[in-house]
Coordinates of C-alpha atoms in Angstrom, one line a residue:
X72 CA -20.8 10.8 -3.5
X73 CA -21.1 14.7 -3.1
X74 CA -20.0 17.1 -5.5
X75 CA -18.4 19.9 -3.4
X76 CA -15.5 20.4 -3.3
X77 CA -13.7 22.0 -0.5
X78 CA -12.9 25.4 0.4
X79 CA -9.6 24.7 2.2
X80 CA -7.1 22.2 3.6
X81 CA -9.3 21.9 6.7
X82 CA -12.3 21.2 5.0
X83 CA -10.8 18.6 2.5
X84 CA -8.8 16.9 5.3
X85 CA -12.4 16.8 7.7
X86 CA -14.0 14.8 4.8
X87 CA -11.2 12.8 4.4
X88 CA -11.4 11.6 7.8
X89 CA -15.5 11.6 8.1
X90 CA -14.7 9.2 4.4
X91 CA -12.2 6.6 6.5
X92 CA -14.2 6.6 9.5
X93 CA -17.0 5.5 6.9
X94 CA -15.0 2.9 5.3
X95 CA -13.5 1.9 8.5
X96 CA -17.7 1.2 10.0
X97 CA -18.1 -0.5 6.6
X98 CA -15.4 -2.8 6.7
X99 CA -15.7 -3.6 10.4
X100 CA -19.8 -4.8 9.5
X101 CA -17.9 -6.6 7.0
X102 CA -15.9 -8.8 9.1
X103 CA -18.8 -9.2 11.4
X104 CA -21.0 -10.3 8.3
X105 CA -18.1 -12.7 7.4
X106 CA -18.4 -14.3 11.1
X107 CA -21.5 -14.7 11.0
X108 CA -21.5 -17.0 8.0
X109 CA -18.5 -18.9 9.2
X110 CA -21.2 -19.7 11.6
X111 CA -23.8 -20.9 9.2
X112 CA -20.9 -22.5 7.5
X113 CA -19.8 -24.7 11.0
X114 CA -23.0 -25.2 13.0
X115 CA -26.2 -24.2 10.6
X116 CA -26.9 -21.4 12.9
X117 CA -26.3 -17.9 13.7
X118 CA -24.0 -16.2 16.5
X119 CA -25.8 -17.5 19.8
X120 CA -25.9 -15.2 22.8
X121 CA -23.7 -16.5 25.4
X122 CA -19.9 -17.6 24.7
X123 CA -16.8 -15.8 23.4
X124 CA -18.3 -15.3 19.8
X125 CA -21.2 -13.8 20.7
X126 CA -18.9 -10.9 22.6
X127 CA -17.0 -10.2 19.8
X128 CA -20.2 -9.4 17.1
X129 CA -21.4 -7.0 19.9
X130 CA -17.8 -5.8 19.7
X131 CA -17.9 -5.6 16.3
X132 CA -21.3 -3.9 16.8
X133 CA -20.5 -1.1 18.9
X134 CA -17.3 -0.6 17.1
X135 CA -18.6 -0.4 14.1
X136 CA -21.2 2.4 15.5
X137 CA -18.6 4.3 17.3
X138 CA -16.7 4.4 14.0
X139 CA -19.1 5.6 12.2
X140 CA -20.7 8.4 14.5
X141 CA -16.9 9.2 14.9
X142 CA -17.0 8.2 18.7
X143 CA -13.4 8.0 20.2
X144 CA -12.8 7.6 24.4
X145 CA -14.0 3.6 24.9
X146 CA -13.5 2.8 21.5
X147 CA -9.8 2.3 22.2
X148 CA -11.0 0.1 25.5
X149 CA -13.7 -1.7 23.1
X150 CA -10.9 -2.5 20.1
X151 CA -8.3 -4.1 23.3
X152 CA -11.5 -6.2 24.1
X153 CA -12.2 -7.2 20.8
X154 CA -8.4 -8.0 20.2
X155 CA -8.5 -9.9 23.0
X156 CA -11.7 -12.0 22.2
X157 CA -10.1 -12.4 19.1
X158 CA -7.0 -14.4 19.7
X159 CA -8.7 -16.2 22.1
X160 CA -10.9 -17.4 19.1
X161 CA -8.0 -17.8 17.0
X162 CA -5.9 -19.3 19.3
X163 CA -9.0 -22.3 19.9
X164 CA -10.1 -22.7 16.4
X165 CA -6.5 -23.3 15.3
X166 CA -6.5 -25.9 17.7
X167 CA -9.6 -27.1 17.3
X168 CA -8.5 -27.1 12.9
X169 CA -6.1 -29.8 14.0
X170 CA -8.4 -32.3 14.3
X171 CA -11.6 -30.9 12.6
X172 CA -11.3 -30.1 8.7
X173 CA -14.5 -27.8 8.8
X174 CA -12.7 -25.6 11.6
X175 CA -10.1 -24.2 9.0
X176 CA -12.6 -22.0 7.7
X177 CA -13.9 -20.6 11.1
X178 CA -10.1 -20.2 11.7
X179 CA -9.6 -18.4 8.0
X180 CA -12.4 -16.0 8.9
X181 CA -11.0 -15.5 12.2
X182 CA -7.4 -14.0 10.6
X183 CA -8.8 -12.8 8.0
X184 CA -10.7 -10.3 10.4
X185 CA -7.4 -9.9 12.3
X186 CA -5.9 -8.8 9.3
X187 CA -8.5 -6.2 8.0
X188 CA -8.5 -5.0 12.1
X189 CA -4.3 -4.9 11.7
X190 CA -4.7 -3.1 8.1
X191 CA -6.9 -0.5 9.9
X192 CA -4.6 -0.2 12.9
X193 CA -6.2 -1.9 15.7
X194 CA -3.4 -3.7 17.3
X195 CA -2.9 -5.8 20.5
X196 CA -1.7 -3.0 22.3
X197 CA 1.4 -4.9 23.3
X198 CA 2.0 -4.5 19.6
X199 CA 1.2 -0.6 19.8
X200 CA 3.7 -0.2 22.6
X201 CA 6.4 -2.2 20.9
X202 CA 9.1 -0.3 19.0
X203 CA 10.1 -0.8 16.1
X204 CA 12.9 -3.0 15.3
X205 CA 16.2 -1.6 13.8
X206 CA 16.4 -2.4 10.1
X207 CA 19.4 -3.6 8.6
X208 CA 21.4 -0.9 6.4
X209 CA 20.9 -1.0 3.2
X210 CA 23.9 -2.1 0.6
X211 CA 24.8 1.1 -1.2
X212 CA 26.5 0.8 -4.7
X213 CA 29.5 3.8 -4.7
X214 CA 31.1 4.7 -8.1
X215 CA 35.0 4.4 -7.5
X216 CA 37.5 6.3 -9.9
X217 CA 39.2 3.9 -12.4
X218 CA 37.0 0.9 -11.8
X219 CA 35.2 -0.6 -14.9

């Protein structure tokens, strides 16, 4: 941690963002760390080479590196890939927990990543595009003359 401290609003608000691009490289390794030992956890081995696993850690590898060189341009077109990859993982390993009690925790690793990928905003870009849904107005409590 450095000791400076900022001269201005630009300055402070350029570190902030070179900080959560840092955290954001960190926590993607994370979730590719946590993959891998789902693996070990499943099969005994690591990651192959070949198969729909094996595309998302070198997903999760170049997105993690674009992240934290603060890269932008295919990142967005690398996080739709990896989203992609990613519910097509999900959407086997839940079927595959049905009949397999060992798959639950290749499926919990799975949405756990999903979630810490949601949490930092990377969103199936159907989700992106959506808009938000109309809330429901909120009950408001009005103080009426001569009412105890």
């Amino acid at each position: 941690m450095r000791d400076e401290r900022p001269a201005d609003l630009d300055a402070a608000l350029a570190a902030a963002r070179s900080h959560a691009r840092s955290a954001a490289s960190e926590a993607v390794a994370a979730a590719r760390a946590l993959l891998e030992a789902a693996s070990f956890a499943t099969t005994g081995r690591p990651v192959g080479e070949a198969g729909p696993l094996a595309l998302v850690m070198r997903s999760l590898d170049e997105l993690a590196l674009s992240l934290a060189e603060g890269g932008s341009g295919p990142a967005a077109q690398l996080l739709d890939s990896v989203v992609e990859a990613l519910d097509a993982e999900i959407a086997r390993w839940e079927e595959r927990a049905k009949t397999d009690d060992d798959a639950r925790a290749v499926l919990r690793a799975y949405l756990g990543l999903r979630e810490i990928l949601w949490e930092l905003g990377v969103r199936p870009q159907a989700a992106r595009r959506a808009d938000p849904k109309p809330r429901a107005p909120r009950v408001q409590r009005v103080r009426v003359d001569g009412a105890t």
